[in-house]
Amino acid sequence: MKKDFLSLYDLERADFEAVFGKADKVKKMLKAGVSHTPLAGKTLGMIFDKSSTRTRISFEVGIYQLGGMALFLNNRDTQVGRGEDISDTARVMSRYLDAVVIRTYSQSFVEDFARYATIPVINGLTDEQHPCQILSDLFTIKEKKGRYEGLKVAYVGDGNNVANSWIDAAARLPIRLGLACPEKYEPAPNILERGTKKAEGGITLYRNPADAVKDADVIYTDVWTSMGQEAEKEERKKIFSGYQVNGELLSRARKDAIVMHCLPAHRGEEITDDVIGGSHSVVIDQAENRLHVQKAVMEILILGG
Ligand code: CP
Ligand code: NVA
């Protein structure tokens, strides 16, 4: 049966490890100049309703490096934008493509598409989830720290798609997760509830960022205004002003803490220039790993292992 990748909550620990193992191999092969083209003749459809730099490029380049090709489809240019039924679209696209990655607003669009598609569907970001990002970030943590088990990840800022996917990760892997979010900007209550029940290492919601980053191995932040929330930008700047990752906050974490951001960053808002550009920051390596991890995901989903 085909497998989809819609949220980290759907994965078992063995699935994470399979991806990390393969990502490590494809990364080493690429660096050594060894060609690896198991997806020759395969086509990845990319349905994108929102902007993207990293996700789009890493999937397009990734499938190309694996021997296949990508077809970038903006919903405005297809019949989806004119209201074609999602079940027809998903079933028809399944006859042409070998997998599809979707970046859109509602999680239900991705879930509905996956229900009707007979090919693997990958969630490339919705308002609710960003699983490719956090999967790759865990690989980066493993690379930088040698493990993720028992480490404390402190997420500071908006309880958005990235925060929700961190909660799903903590539900499946033995990490300790602390989130500091302002009132009314907490992660999705259903995701927090199901995650808290499962999380071996614990998930704690704080109001004060200083409490969340105490003893943290990883400090993670994301924009205060996500795609689709642009009208709230000025209001959000005021509400989140105490949630900036700056030198003072960083000094409260472990001495060897790493700083992560999924990017794009708004320097001077959620993170200061000196911290994102400083010695604790791993954001560029983090972005690079999107390529290696997504290559692993595509290979596993398309070839079934
Ligand atoms: N982090 C991330 O998904 O970046 P893009 O929006 O550029 O794809
Ligand atoms: N939370 C951000 C992530 C961008 C990669 C957004 O949804 O815009």
Tab-separated table of C-alpha atoms and ligand atoms in Angstrom:
chain	number	residue	atom	x	y	z
A	1	MET	CA	0.000	0.000	0.000
A	2	LYS	CA	1.254	3.474	-0.786
A	3	LYS	CA	2.460	5.589	2.116
A	4	ASP	CA	1.962	9.323	2.545
A	5	PHE	CA	3.892	11.826	4.627
A	6	LEU	CA	1.334	14.265	5.996
A	7	SER	CA	2.435	14.751	9.609
A	8	LEU	CA	5.162	13.505	11.935
A	9	TYR	CA	2.507	12.060	14.195
A	10	ASP	CA	1.940	9.364	11.531
A	11	LEU	CA	5.540	8.098	11.823
A	12	GLU	CA	7.021	5.464	14.115
A	13	ARG	CA	10.481	5.902	15.580
A	14	ALA	CA	11.784	3.314	13.085
A	15	ASP	CA	10.506	5.484	10.215
A	16	PHE	CA	12.498	8.461	11.506
A	17	GLU	CA	15.617	6.315	11.795
A	18	ALA	CA	15.147	4.874	8.289
A	19	VAL	CA	14.986	8.398	6.871
A	20	PHE	CA	18.013	9.588	8.862
A	21	GLY	CA	20.051	6.551	7.785
A	22	LYS	CA	19.252	7.062	4.118
A	23	ALA	CA	19.720	10.838	4.333
A	24	ASP	CA	23.172	10.303	5.774
A	25	LYS	CA	24.039	7.937	2.895
A	26	VAL	CA	22.736	10.202	0.123
A	27	LYS	CA	24.476	13.203	1.675
A	28	LYS	CA	27.817	11.365	1.792
A	29	MET	CA	27.391	10.122	-1.790
A	30	LEU	CA	26.623	13.623	-3.023
A	31	LYS	CA	29.646	15.087	-1.234
A	32	ALA	CA	31.857	12.325	-2.656
A	33	GLY	CA	30.549	12.957	-6.178
A	34	VAL	CA	29.024	9.479	-6.392
A	35	SER	CA	25.989	9.361	-8.668
A	36	HIS	CA	22.871	7.786	-7.109
A	37	THR	CA	19.876	7.694	-9.444
A	38	PRO	CA	17.321	5.178	-8.105
A	39	LEU	CA	14.425	7.413	-9.223
A	40	ALA	CA	15.384	7.485	-12.925
A	41	GLY	CA	12.228	7.901	-14.985
A	42	LYS	CA	10.129	9.042	-12.001
A	43	THR	CA	8.263	12.345	-11.834
A	44	LEU	CA	7.412	14.395	-8.755
A	45	GLY	CA	4.449	16.764	-9.024
A	46	MET	CA	4.731	19.910	-6.901
A	47	ILE	CA	1.451	21.690	-6.170
A	48	PHE	CA	2.329	24.978	-4.479
A	49	ASP	CA	-0.210	27.567	-3.347
A	50	LYS	CA	2.266	29.499	-1.197
A	51	SER	CA	5.732	30.943	-1.789
A	52	SER	CA	8.839	28.875	-1.170
A	53	THR	CA	12.593	29.056	-1.567
A	54	ARG	CA	13.987	26.080	0.350
A	55	THR	CA	11.191	23.530	-0.027
A	56	ARG	CA	10.748	24.120	-3.737
A	57	ILE	CA	14.443	24.138	-4.610
A	58	SER	CA	15.380	21.199	-2.404
A	59	PHE	CA	12.618	18.996	-3.800
A	60	GLU	CA	13.311	20.005	-7.411
A	61	VAL	CA	17.070	19.572	-7.121
A	62	GLY	CA	16.625	16.468	-4.974
A	63	ILE	CA	14.506	14.527	-7.457
A	64	TYR	CA	16.841	15.599	-10.271
A	65	GLN	CA	19.866	14.294	-8.360
A	66	LEU	CA	18.023	11.012	-7.807
A	67	GLY	CA	17.552	10.653	-11.571
A	68	GLY	CA	13.947	11.843	-11.812
A	69	MET	CA	12.277	15.123	-12.676
A	70	ALA	CA	9.933	17.615	-11.020
A	71	LEU	CA	6.875	19.278	-12.441
A	72	PHE	CA	6.060	22.517	-10.636
A	73	LEU	CA	2.328	23.218	-10.633
A	74	ASN	CA	0.801	26.383	-9.291
A	75	ASN	CA	-2.845	25.778	-8.426
A	76	ARG	CA	-3.728	28.987	-10.285
A	77	ASP	CA	-2.456	27.454	-13.526
A	78	THR	CA	-4.245	24.126	-13.175
A	79	GLN	CA	-7.944	23.332	-13.176
A	80	VAL	CA	-7.776	23.032	-9.360
A	81	GLY	CA	-7.821	26.835	-9.220
A	82	ARG	CA	-11.048	26.791	-11.256
A	83	GLY	CA	-12.711	24.386	-8.876
A	84	GLU	CA	-12.036	20.922	-10.341
A	85	ASP	CA	-13.012	18.297	-7.819
A	86	ILE	CA	-10.115	17.210	-5.643
A	87	SER	CA	-10.957	13.508	-6.011
A	88	ASP	CA	-10.786	13.748	-9.807
A	89	THR	CA	-7.583	15.784	-9.687
A	90	ALA	CA	-5.863	13.397	-7.277
A	91	ARG	CA	-6.882	10.302	-9.211
A	92	VAL	CA	-5.882	11.751	-12.592
A	93	MET	CA	-2.547	13.099	-11.360
A	94	SER	CA	-1.829	9.664	-9.898
A	95	ARG	CA	-1.884	8.267	-13.444
A	96	TYR	CA	0.892	10.650	-14.583
A	97	LEU	CA	3.066	11.185	-11.523
A	98	ASP	CA	4.989	8.991	-9.068
A	99	ALA	CA	4.578	11.226	-6.020
A	100	VAL	CA	3.287	14.669	-5.211
A	101	VAL	CA	4.343	17.351	-2.734
A	102	ILE	CA	1.714	19.905	-1.767
A	103	ARG	CA	2.181	23.305	-0.089
A	104	THR	CA	-1.124	24.948	0.693
A	105	TYR	CA	-3.315	26.499	3.381
A	106	SER	CA	-5.596	23.817	4.771
A	107	GLN	CA	-4.382	20.502	6.102
A	108	SER	CA	-7.664	18.972	4.928
A	109	PHE	CA	-6.757	19.691	1.284
A	110	VAL	CA	-3.607	17.585	1.662
A	111	GLU	CA	-5.471	14.860	3.548
A	112	ASP	CA	-8.287	14.753	0.981
A	113	PHE	CA	-5.805	14.658	-1.872
A	114	ALA	CA	-3.974	11.770	-0.195
A	115	ARG	CA	-7.230	9.898	0.352
A	116	TYR	CA	-7.956	9.811	-3.386
A	117	ALA	CA	-4.407	9.658	-4.758
A	118	THR	CA	-2.840	6.272	-5.440
A	119	ILE	CA	0.662	7.767	-5.259
A	120	PRO	CA	2.523	9.007	-2.134
A	121	VAL	CA	1.551	12.507	-1.016
A	122	ILE	CA	4.051	14.664	0.891
A	123	ASN	CA	3.012	17.665	2.978
A	124	GLY	CA	5.276	20.552	1.953
A	125	LEU	CA	3.646	22.897	4.550
A	126	THR	CA	0.096	23.752	5.513
A	127	ASP	CA	-1.258	26.250	8.039
A	128	GLU	CA	-1.222	23.346	10.510
A	129	GLN	CA	1.941	21.372	9.780
A	130	HIS	CA	5.469	21.535	8.377
A	131	PRO	CA	6.647	17.927	8.773
A	132	CYS	CA	9.453	17.971	6.151
A	133	GLN	CA	11.056	20.833	8.058
A	134	ILE	CA	11.092	19.219	11.490
A	135	LEU	CA	12.113	15.817	10.139
A	136	SER	CA	15.125	17.485	8.569
A	137	ASP	CA	15.790	19.556	11.705
A	138	LEU	CA	15.986	16.388	13.800
A	139	PHE	CA	18.575	15.045	11.360
A	140	THR	CA	20.541	18.289	11.795
A	141	ILE	CA	20.344	17.976	15.589
A	142	LYS	CA	21.593	14.404	15.342
A	143	GLU	CA	24.492	15.556	13.167
A	144	LYS	CA	25.439	18.440	15.434
A	145	LYS	CA	24.899	16.772	18.802
A	146	GLY	CA	25.399	13.101	17.919
A	147	ARG	CA	21.898	12.237	19.175
A	148	TYR	CA	18.480	13.675	19.804
A	149	GLU	CA	17.520	11.389	22.690
A	150	GLY	CA	17.102	13.280	25.945
A	151	LEU	CA	17.923	16.671	24.447
A	152	LYS	CA	15.867	19.689	25.351
A	153	VAL	CA	14.424	21.686	22.460
A	154	ALA	CA	13.027	25.114	23.345
A	155	TYR	CA	10.668	26.602	20.785
A	156	VAL	CA	10.134	30.338	21.289
A	157	GLY	CA	7.426	32.314	19.503
A	158	ASP	CA	4.258	31.634	17.572
A	159	GLY	CA	2.373	28.373	18.121
A	160	ASN	CA	2.216	27.853	14.359
A	161	ASN	CA	2.678	25.015	11.856
A	162	VAL	CA	6.345	24.606	12.826
A	163	ALA	CA	5.480	24.461	16.546
A	164	ASN	CA	2.735	21.909	15.856
A	165	SER	CA	5.165	19.678	13.975
A	166	TRP	CA	7.643	19.933	16.871
A	167	ILE	CA	4.901	18.661	19.167
A	168	ASP	CA	4.259	15.728	16.810
A	169	ALA	CA	7.995	14.965	16.855
A	170	ALA	CA	8.039	14.981	20.656
A	171	ALA	CA	5.097	12.565	20.615
A	172	ARG	CA	7.197	10.045	18.692
A	173	LEU	CA	10.803	10.589	19.793
A	174	PRO	CA	12.337	10.859	23.279
A	175	ILE	CA	13.145	14.581	23.197
A	176	ARG	CA	12.152	17.121	25.824
A	177	LEU	CA	10.136	19.954	24.309
A	178	GLY	CA	9.464	23.329	25.915
A	179	LEU	CA	7.406	25.907	24.051
A	180	ALA	CA	7.068	29.568	25.013
A	181	CYS	CA	4.147	31.251	23.292
A	182	PRO	CA	2.010	34.284	24.154
A	183	GLU	CA	-1.559	33.800	25.284
A	184	LYS	CA	-3.926	33.105	22.361
A	185	TYR	CA	-0.958	32.154	20.155
A	186	GLU	CA	-0.411	28.672	21.546
A	187	PRO	CA	-0.119	25.598	19.296
A	188	ALA	CA	-3.274	23.806	18.103
A	189	PRO	CA	-5.008	22.421	21.240
A	190	ASN	CA	-5.801	19.021	19.676
A	191	ILE	CA	-2.179	18.532	18.589
A	192	LEU	CA	-0.882	19.635	21.989
A	193	GLU	CA	-3.286	17.315	23.778
A	194	ARG	CA	-2.507	14.204	21.736
A	195	GLY	CA	1.227	15.001	21.866
A	196	THR	CA	1.321	15.567	25.596
A	197	LYS	CA	-0.316	12.169	26.180
A	198	LYS	CA	2.327	10.340	24.128
A	199	ALA	CA	5.516	12.331	24.733
A	200	GLU	CA	8.093	10.252	26.593
A	201	GLY	CA	10.367	13.238	27.260
A	202	GLY	CA	7.511	15.619	28.057
A	203	ILE	CA	6.052	18.693	26.414
A	204	THR	CA	5.743	21.845	28.517
A	205	LEU	CA	4.032	25.056	27.512
A	206	TYR	CA	5.509	28.201	29.080
A	207	ARG	CA	4.539	31.827	28.897
A	208	ASN	CA	8.020	33.131	29.645
A	209	PRO	CA	10.759	32.378	27.051
A	210	ALA	CA	13.425	32.436	29.814
A	211	ASP	CA	11.732	29.436	31.469
A	212	ALA	CA	11.562	27.506	28.190
A	213	VAL	CA	15.238	27.991	27.277
A	214	LYS	CA	16.626	27.070	30.702
A	215	ASP	CA	19.048	24.148	30.137
A	216	ALA	CA	18.049	23.937	26.465
A	217	ASP	CA	20.307	22.165	23.979
A	218	VAL	CA	18.439	23.693	21.055
A	219	ILE	CA	16.737	27.072	20.789
A	220	TYR	CA	14.325	27.201	17.883
A	221	THR	CA	12.267	30.055	16.548
A	222	ASP	CA	10.174	30.970	13.516
A	223	VAL	CA	8.523	34.066	12.093
A	224	TRP	CA	5.826	35.852	14.088
A	225	THR	CA	3.679	36.263	10.977
A	226	SER	CA	3.268	33.175	8.832
A	227	MET	CA	2.176	33.085	5.216
A	228	GLY	CA	-1.494	34.024	5.016
A	229	GLN	CA	-1.418	36.166	8.206
A	230	GLU	CA	0.082	39.292	6.628
A	231	ALA	CA	-2.855	41.496	7.685
A	232	GLU	CA	-1.969	40.830	11.362
A	233	LYS	CA	1.716	41.716	10.965
A	234	GLU	CA	1.806	44.975	12.968
A	235	GLU	CA	-0.383	43.642	15.775
A	236	ARG	CA	1.755	40.520	15.999
A	237	LYS	CA	4.966	42.546	16.222
A	238	LYS	CA	3.626	44.117	19.432
A	239	ILE	CA	2.290	40.876	20.917
A	240	PHE	CA	5.493	38.929	20.259
A	241	SER	CA	7.989	41.651	21.196
A	242	GLY	CA	9.010	39.772	24.372
A	243	TYR	CA	9.622	36.552	22.398
A	244	GLN	CA	12.781	37.531	20.550
A	245	VAL	CA	15.716	35.138	20.462
A	246	ASN	CA	18.572	37.476	21.360
A	247	GLY	CA	21.910	37.256	23.148
A	248	GLU	CA	20.341	37.638	26.562
A	249	LEU	CA	17.928	34.740	25.985
A	250	LEU	CA	20.676	32.601	24.468
A	251	SER	CA	22.826	33.129	27.586
A	252	ARG	CA	20.156	31.339	29.628
A	253	ALA	CA	20.467	28.109	27.594
A	254	ARG	CA	23.264	25.554	27.842
A	255	LYS	CA	26.684	26.915	26.866
A	256	ASP	CA	26.796	24.586	23.854
A	257	ALA	CA	23.208	25.234	22.729
A	258	ILE	CA	22.564	25.479	19.012
A	259	VAL	CA	20.204	28.041	17.511
A	260	MET	CA	17.839	26.938	14.757
A	261	HIS	CA	15.353	28.718	12.508
A	262	CYS	CA	13.489	27.137	9.612
A	263	LEU	CA	13.959	30.356	7.575
A	264	PRO	CA	12.975	32.750	6.091
A	265	ALA	CA	13.930	34.872	9.136
A	266	HIS	CA	12.934	38.405	9.969
A	267	ARG	CA	16.116	39.665	11.584
A	268	GLY	CA	15.393	42.147	14.338
A	269	GLU	CA	11.989	40.588	15.002
A	270	GLU	CA	11.955	36.961	16.189
A	271	ILE	CA	15.765	36.741	16.142
A	272	THR	CA	18.572	39.276	16.293
A	273	ASP	CA	21.238	39.653	13.636
A	274	ASP	CA	24.036	38.753	16.038
A	275	VAL	CA	22.361	35.512	17.151
A	276	ILE	CA	21.361	34.238	13.698
A	277	GLY	CA	24.809	35.123	12.402
A	278	GLY	CA	26.642	34.007	15.554
A	279	SER	CA	28.635	30.919	16.472
A	280	HIS	CA	25.650	29.029	17.977
A	281	SER	CA	23.557	29.343	14.823
A	282	VAL	CA	23.288	26.354	12.470
A	283	VAL	CA	20.599	27.763	10.177
A	284	ILE	CA	22.475	27.358	6.888
A	285	ASP	CA	23.464	23.731	7.554
A	286	GLN	CA	19.878	23.242	8.679
A	287	ALA	CA	18.591	24.540	5.326
A	288	GLU	CA	21.062	22.374	3.401
A	289	ASN	CA	19.812	19.247	5.139
A	290	ARG	CA	16.331	19.781	3.710
A	291	LEU	CA	17.824	18.509	0.434
A	292	HIS	CA	19.341	15.321	1.845
A	293	VAL	CA	16.418	14.432	4.082
A	294	GLN	CA	13.792	14.996	1.396
A	295	LYS	CA	15.799	12.881	-1.050
A	296	ALA	CA	15.616	10.114	1.540
A	297	VAL	CA	11.866	10.633	1.967
A	298	MET	CA	11.252	10.493	-1.792
A	299	GLU	CA	13.358	7.384	-2.252
A	300	ILE	CA	11.615	5.580	0.601
A	301	LEU	CA	8.085	6.601	-0.388
A	302	ILE	CA	8.433	6.111	-4.150
A	303	LEU	CA	10.412	2.875	-4.056
A	304	GLY	CA	8.780	1.599	-0.876
A	305	GLY	CA	11.917	1.277	1.259
B	1	CP	N1	11.727	26.620	5.651
B	1	CP	C1	11.021	26.587	4.527
B	1	CP	O1	10.135	25.761	4.308
B	1	CP	O2	11.385	27.546	3.621
B	1	CP	P1	10.614	27.936	2.317
B	1	CP	O3	9.339	28.607	2.704
B	1	CP	O4	11.569	28.866	1.593
B	1	CP	O5	10.339	26.695	1.506
B	2	NVA	N1	5.549	29.437	9.827
B	2	NVA	C1	6.089	29.839	8.548
B	2	NVA	C2	7.059	28.825	8.043
B	2	NVA	C3	7.730	29.152	6.742
B	2	NVA	C4	8.650	28.087	6.272
B	2	NVA	C5	4.956	30.036	7.572
B	2	NVA	O1	4.034	29.210	7.547
B	2	NVA	O2	4.970	31.024	6.835
